[in-house]
Short mmCIF file of C-alpha atoms in Angstrom, two decimals:
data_model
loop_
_atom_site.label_atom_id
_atom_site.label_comp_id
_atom_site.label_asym_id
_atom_site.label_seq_id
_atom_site.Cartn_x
_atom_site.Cartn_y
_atom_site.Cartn_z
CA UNK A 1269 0.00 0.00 0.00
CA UNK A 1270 1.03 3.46 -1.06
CA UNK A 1271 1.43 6.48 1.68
CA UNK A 1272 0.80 6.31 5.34
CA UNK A 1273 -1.85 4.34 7.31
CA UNK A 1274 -5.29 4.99 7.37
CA UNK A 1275 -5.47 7.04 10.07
CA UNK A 1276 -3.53 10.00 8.32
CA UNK A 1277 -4.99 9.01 4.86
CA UNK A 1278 -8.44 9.57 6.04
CA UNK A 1279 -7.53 13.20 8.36
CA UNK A 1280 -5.45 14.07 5.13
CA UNK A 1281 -8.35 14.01 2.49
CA UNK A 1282 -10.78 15.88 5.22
CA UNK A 1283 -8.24 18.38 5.92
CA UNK A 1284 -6.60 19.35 2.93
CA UNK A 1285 -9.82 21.06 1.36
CA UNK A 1286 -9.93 23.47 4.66
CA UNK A 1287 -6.03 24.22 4.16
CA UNK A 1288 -6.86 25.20 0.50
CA UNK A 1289 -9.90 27.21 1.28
CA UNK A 1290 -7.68 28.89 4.22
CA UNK A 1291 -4.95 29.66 1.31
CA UNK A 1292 -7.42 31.33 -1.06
CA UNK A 1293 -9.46 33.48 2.02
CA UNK A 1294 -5.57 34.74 2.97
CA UNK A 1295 -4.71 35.59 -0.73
CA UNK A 1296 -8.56 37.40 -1.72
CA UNK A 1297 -8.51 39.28 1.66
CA UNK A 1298 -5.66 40.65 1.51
CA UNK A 1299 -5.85 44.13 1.09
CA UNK A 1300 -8.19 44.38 4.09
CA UNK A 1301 -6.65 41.72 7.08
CA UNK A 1302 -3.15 40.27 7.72
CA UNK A 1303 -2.02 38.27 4.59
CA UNK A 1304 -1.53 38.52 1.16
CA UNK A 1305 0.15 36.71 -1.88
CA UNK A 1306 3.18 35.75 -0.23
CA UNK A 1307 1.85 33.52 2.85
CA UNK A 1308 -1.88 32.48 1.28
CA UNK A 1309 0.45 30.73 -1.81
CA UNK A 1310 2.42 29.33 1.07
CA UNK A 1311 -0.81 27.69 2.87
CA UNK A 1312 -1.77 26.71 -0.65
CA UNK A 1313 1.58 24.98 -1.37
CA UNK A 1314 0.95 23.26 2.32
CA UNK A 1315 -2.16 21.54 1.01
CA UNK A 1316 -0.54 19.67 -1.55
CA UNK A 1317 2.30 18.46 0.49
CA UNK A 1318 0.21 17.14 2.96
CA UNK A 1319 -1.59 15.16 0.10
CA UNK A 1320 2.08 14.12 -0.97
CA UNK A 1321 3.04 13.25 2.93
CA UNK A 1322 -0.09 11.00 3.00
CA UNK A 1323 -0.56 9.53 -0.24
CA UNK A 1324 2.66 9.56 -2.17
CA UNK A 1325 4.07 11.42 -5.25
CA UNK A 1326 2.51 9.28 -7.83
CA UNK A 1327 -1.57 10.66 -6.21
CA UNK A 1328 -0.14 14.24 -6.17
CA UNK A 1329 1.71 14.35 -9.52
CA UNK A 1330 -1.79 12.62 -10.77
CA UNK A 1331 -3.87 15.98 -9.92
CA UNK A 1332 -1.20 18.31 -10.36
CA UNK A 1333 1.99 17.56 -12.36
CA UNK A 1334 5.07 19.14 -12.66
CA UNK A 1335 4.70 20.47 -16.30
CA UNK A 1336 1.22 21.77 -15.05
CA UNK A 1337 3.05 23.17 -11.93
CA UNK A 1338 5.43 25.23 -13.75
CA UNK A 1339 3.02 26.51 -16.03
CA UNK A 1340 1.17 27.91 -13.29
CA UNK A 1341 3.92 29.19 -11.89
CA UNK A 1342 4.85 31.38 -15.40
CA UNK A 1343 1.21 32.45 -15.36
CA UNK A 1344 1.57 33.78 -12.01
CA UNK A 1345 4.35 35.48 -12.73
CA UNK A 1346 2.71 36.78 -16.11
CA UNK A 1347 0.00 38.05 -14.64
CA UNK A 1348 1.98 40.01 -12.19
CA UNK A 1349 4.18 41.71 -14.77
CA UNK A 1350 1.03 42.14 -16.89
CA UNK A 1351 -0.46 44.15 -13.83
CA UNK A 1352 2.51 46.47 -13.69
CA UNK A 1353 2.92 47.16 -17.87
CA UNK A 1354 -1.07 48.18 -17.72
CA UNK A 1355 -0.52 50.47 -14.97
CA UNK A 1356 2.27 52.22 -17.03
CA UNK A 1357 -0.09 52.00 -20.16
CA UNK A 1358 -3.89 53.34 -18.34
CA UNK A 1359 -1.94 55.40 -15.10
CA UNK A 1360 1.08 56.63 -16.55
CA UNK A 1361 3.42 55.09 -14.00
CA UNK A 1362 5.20 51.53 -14.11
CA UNK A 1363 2.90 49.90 -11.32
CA UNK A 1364 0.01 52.76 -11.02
CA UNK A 1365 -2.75 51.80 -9.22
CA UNK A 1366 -4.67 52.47 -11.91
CA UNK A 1367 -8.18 50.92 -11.24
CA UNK A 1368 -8.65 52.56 -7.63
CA UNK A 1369 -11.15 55.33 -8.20
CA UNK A 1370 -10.81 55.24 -11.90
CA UNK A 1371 -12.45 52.21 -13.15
CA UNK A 1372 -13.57 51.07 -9.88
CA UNK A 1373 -15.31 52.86 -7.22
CA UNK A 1374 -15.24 50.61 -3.92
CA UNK A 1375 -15.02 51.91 -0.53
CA UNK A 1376 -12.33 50.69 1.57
CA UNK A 1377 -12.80 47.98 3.76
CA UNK A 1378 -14.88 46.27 1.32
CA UNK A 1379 -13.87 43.49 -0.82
CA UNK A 1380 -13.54 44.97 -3.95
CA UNK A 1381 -12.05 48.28 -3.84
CA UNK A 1382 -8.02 49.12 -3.72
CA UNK A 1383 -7.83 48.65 -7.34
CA UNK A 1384 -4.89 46.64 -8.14
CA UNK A 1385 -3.77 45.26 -4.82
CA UNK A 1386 -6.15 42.45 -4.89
CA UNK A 1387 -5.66 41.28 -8.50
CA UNK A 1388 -1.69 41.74 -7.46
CA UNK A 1389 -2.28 39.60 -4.67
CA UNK A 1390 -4.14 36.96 -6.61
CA UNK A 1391 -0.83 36.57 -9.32
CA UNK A 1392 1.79 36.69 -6.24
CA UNK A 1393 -0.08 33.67 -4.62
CA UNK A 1394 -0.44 31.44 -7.83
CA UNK A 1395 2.76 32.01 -8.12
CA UNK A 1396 4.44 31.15 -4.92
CA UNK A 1397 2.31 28.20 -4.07
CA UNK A 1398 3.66 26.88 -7.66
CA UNK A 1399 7.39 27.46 -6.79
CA UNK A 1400 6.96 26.30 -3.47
CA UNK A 1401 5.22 23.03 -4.82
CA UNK A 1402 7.67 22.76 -7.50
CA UNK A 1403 10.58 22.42 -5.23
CA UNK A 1404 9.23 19.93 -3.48
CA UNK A 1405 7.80 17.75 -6.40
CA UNK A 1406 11.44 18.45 -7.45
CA UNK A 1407 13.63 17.74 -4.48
CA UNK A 1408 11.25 14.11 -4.13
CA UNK A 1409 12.12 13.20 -7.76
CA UNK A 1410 15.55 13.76 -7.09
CA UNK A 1411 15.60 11.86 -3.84
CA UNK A 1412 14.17 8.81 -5.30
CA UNK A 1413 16.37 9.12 -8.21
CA UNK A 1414 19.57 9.20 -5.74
CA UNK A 1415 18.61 6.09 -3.23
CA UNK A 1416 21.46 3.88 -3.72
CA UNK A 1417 20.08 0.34 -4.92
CA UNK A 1418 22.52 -1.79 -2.85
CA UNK A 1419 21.20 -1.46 0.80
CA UNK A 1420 18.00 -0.96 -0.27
CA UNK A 1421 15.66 -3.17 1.99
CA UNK A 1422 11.74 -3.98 0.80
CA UNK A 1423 11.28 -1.80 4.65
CA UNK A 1424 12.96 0.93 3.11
CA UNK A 1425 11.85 1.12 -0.16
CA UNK A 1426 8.04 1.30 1.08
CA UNK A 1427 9.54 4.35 3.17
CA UNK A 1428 10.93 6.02 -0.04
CA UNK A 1429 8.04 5.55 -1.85
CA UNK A 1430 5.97 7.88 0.50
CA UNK A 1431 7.90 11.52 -0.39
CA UNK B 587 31.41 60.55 5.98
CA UNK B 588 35.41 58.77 5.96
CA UNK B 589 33.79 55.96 7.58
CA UNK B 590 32.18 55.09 3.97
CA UNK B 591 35.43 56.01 2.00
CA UNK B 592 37.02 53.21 4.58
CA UNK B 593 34.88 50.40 3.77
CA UNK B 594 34.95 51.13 0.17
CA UNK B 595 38.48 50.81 -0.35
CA UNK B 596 38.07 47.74 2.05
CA UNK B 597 35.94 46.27 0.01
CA UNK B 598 37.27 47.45 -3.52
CA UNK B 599 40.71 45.87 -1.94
CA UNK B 600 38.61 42.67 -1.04
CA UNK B 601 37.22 42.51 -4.32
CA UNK B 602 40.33 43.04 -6.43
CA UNK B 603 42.12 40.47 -4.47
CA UNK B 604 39.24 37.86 -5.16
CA UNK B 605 39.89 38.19 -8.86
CA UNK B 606 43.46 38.10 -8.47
CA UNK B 607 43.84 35.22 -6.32
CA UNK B 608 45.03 31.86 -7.48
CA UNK B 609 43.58 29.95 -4.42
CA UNK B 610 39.94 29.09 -4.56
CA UNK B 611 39.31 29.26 -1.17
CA UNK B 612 41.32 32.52 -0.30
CA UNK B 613 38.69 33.96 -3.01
CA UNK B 614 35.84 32.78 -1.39
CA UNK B 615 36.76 34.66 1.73
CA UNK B 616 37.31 37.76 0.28
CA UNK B 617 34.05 37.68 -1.52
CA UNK B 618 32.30 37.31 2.27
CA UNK B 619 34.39 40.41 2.83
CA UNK B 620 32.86 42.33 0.51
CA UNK B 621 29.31 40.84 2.10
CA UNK B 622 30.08 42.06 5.50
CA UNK B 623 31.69 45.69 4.29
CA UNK B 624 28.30 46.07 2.81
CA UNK B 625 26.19 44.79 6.10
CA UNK B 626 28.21 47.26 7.59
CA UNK B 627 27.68 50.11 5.13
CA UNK B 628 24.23 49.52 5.80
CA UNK B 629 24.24 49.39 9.12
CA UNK B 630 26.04 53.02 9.12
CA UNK B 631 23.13 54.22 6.97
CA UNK B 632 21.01 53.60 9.56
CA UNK B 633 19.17 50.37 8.05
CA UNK B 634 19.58 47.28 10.36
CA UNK B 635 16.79 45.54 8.90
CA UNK B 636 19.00 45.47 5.91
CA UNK B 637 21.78 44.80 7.23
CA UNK B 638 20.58 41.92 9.20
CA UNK B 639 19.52 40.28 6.23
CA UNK B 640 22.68 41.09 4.36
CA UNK B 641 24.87 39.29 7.18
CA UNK B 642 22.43 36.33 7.03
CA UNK B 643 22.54 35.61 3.20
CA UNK B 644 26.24 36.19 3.32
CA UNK B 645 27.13 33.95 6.30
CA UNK B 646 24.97 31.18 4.35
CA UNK B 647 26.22 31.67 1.07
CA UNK B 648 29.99 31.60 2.47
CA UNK B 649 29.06 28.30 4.26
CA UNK B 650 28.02 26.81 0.80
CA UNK B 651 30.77 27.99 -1.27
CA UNK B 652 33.43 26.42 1.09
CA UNK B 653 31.46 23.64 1.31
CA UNK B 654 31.66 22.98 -2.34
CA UNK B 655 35.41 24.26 -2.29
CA UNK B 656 36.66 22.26 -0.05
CA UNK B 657 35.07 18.95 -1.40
CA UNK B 658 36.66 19.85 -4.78
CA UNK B 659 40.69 20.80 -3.60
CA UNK B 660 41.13 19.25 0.12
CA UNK B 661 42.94 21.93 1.99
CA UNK B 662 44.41 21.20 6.02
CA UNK B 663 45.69 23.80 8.14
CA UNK B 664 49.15 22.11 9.79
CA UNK B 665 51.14 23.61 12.46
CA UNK B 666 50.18 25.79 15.22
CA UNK B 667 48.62 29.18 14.17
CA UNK B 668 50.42 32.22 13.54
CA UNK B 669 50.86 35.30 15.57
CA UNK B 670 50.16 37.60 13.09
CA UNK B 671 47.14 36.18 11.74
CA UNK B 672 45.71 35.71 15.66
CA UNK B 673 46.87 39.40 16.08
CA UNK B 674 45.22 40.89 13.22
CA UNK B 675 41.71 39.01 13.43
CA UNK B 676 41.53 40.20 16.99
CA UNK B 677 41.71 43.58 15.74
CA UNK B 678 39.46 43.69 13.32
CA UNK B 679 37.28 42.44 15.33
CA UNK B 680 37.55 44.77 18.26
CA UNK B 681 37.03 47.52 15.30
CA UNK B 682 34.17 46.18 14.00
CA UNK B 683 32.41 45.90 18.15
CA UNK B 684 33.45 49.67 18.40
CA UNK B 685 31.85 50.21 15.09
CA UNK B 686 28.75 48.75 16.06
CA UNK B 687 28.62 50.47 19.63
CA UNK B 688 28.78 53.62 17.72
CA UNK B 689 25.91 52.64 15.49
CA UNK B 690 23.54 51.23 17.76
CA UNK B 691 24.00 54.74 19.90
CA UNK B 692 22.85 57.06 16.93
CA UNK B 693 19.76 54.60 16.38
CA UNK B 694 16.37 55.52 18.18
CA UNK B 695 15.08 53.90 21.40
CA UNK B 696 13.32 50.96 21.45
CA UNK B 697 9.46 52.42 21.20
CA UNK B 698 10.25 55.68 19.99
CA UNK B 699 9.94 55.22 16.25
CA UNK B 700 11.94 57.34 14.16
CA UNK B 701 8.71 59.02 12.40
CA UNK B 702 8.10 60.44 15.47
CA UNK B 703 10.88 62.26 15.59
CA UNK B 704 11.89 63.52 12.13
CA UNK B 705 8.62 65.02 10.40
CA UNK B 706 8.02 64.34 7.24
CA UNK B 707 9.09 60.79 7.27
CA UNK B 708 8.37 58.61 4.55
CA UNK B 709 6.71 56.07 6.79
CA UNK B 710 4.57 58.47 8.45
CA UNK B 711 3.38 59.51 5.31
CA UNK B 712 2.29 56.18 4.62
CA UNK B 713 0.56 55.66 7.68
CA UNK B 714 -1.63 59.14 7.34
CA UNK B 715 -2.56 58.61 3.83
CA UNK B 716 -2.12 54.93 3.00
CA UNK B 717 -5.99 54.51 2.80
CA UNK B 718 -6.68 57.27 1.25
CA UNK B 719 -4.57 56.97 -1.84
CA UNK B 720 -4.63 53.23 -2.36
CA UNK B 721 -8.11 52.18 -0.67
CA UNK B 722 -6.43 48.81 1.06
CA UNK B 723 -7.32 48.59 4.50
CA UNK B 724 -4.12 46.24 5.39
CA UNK B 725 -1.53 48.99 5.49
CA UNK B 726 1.14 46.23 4.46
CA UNK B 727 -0.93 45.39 1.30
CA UNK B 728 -0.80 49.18 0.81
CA UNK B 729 2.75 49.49 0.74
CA UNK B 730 4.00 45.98 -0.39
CA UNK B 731 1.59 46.20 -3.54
CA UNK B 732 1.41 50.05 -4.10
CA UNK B 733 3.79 52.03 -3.06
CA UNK B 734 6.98 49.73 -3.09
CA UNK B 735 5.71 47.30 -5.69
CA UNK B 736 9.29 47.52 -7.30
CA UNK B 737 10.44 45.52 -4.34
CA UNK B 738 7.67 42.86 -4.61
CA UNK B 739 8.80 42.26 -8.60
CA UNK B 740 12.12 42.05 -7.12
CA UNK B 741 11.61 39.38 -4.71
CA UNK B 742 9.37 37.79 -7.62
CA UNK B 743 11.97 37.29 -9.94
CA UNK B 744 14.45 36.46 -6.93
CA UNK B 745 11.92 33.56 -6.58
CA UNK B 746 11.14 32.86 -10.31
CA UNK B 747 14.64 32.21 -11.17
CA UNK B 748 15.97 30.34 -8.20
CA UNK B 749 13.41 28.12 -8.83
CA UNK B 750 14.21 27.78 -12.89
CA UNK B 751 17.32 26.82 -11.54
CA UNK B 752 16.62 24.20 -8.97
CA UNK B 753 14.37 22.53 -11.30
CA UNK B 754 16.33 22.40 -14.50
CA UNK B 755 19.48 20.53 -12.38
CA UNK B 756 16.98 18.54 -10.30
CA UNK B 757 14.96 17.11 -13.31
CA UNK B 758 14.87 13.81 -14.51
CA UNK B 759 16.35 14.37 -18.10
CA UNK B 760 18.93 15.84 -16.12
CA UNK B 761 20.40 12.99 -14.44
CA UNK B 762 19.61 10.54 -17.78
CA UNK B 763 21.81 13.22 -19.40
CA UNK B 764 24.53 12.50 -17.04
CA UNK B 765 24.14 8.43 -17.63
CA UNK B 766 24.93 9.42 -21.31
CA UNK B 767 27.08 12.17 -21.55
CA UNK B 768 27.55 11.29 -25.69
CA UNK B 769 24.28 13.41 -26.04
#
């Protein structure tokens, strides 16, 4: 059997859906609590480790492979420049805030109003939790590619198999 | 003012002797030299945050350089140390203790924020009319995402390419590339 017991299989595919909706209420609200891009792409990244901690690489690279990975990390990154050259093209300035009381009313405090900073927020978390679950899909191929064959025991190679 | 000239010809020596060096590992010290001079720069201009993280990334990128150095050309210190060397590392670093009792004494109290002090501080500019010009209630959002958003596509890039990097050596074609170098 693949992954971890049971026990952690079953906690695993209850929890991860809360970690991801945490991620995504860190990276929309951010402009109005503690948060942003940075650490709601880091929660999101979480989610999918914990799936790879429980069920193995093989379930994980199933629903979200590294080709797919890196694409959404290029989008992320895309987006994020793409924010900055329309703010030089509709505000003037390289990064102008160009929505906020231009395009788009919204009072602060609600959810949509500061004009770029949520849309920024949105690209900066795509884009971390795909680097952050790159290196790890990356640093577990590369682990299983260096096991050395000789002292491998059936014991350990079910342990390997998990990351 | 001199104290800047100082570190700049300490550094501009450090850096000219890291070129010209034929040991590996002699370079690799003098390029952590040039780290620290610029911690310490920073730390004169009043930016400890700065240099704080300056000192960090240097200490960790020295540790991995000699790491990799030293697995490549195996170098042993023999004999007893010398007097001179002893003599002149204790000075530099009683110099470098004075230097930073000088700095920390020029640097506000603890709770007294420097915005209070000098008006017309860019900070307290940011706090007064942070909501008003970019309409984010999270002040960090504000100034993360608005007004220093240069620094955020900084440390985006910082992130894009390291990891470009880690996964182009860690891939699998990678190591079947190295099974069959004839490729």
């Amino acid at each position: 059997m693949k992954g971890m017991t049971v026990i952690v299989k079953t906690i695993a595919s209850w929890v991860k859906v809360l970690i991801f909706l945490f991620g995504i209420y860190i990276i929309i609200f951010g402009h109005l609590t503690p948060g942003g891009g940075f650490a709601g792409g880091v929660i999101l990244a979480g989610s999918y480790i914990l799936l790879m901690l429980a069920f193995g690489r093989e379930f994980v690279e199933e629903n979200l492979s590294l080709p797919v990975a890196s694409k959404l990390d290029c989008v992320g990154a895309f987006l994020f420049a793409l924010i900055a050259v329309l703010g030089l093209v509709f505000g003037g300035v390289f990064f102008a805030n160009f929505l906020y009381q231009k395009y788009l009313p919204g009072r602060p405090l609600e959810l949509i109003s500061a004009g770029i900073i949520p849309l920024s927020n949105i690209a900066i978390g795509l884009k971390v939790g795909a680097s952050l679950f790159l290196v790890i899909l990356s640093l577990s191929v590369c682990c299983k590619e260096f096991r050395p064959e000789a002292s491998v025991s059936s014991d350990q190679k079910t342990m390997g198999d998990r990351g | 003012m001199t104290i800047f000239y100082i570190l700049l010809a300490f550094m501009i020596i450090a850096a000219i002797v890291a070129v010209e060096t034929t040991n590996l590992l002699s370079s690799i010290i003098c390029i952590g030299a040039i780290g620290f001079g610029a911690s310490l720069m920073f730390l004169f201009l009043r930016a400890p945050d700065i240099a704080i993280t300056q000192i960090v990334v240097e200490v960790l990128g020295l540790i991995i350089l000699i790491r990799a150095t030293i697995a490549r050309d195996l170098t042993f210190i023999s004999g007893d140390r010398e007097f001179f060397g002893v003599v002149v590392s204790v000075v530099i670093v009683f110099l470098i203790f004075l230097a930073g009792v000088e700095v920390f004494e020029t640097l506000p109290e603890f709770g007294a924020p420097i915005f209070a002090q000098t008006p017309g501080a860019a900070s307290q500019t940011y706090i007064e009319k942070g909501l008003r010009d970019t309409g984010a209630a999270n002040i960090v959002a504000s100034v993360i995402l608005d007004y220093r958003a240069y620094d955020t596509l900084g440390e985006a890039t910082v992130l894009f390419t390291s990891i470009i990097g880690a996964t182009v050596i860690l891939r699998e074609r990678a190591r079947k590339l190295l099974e069959e170098p004839q490729l």
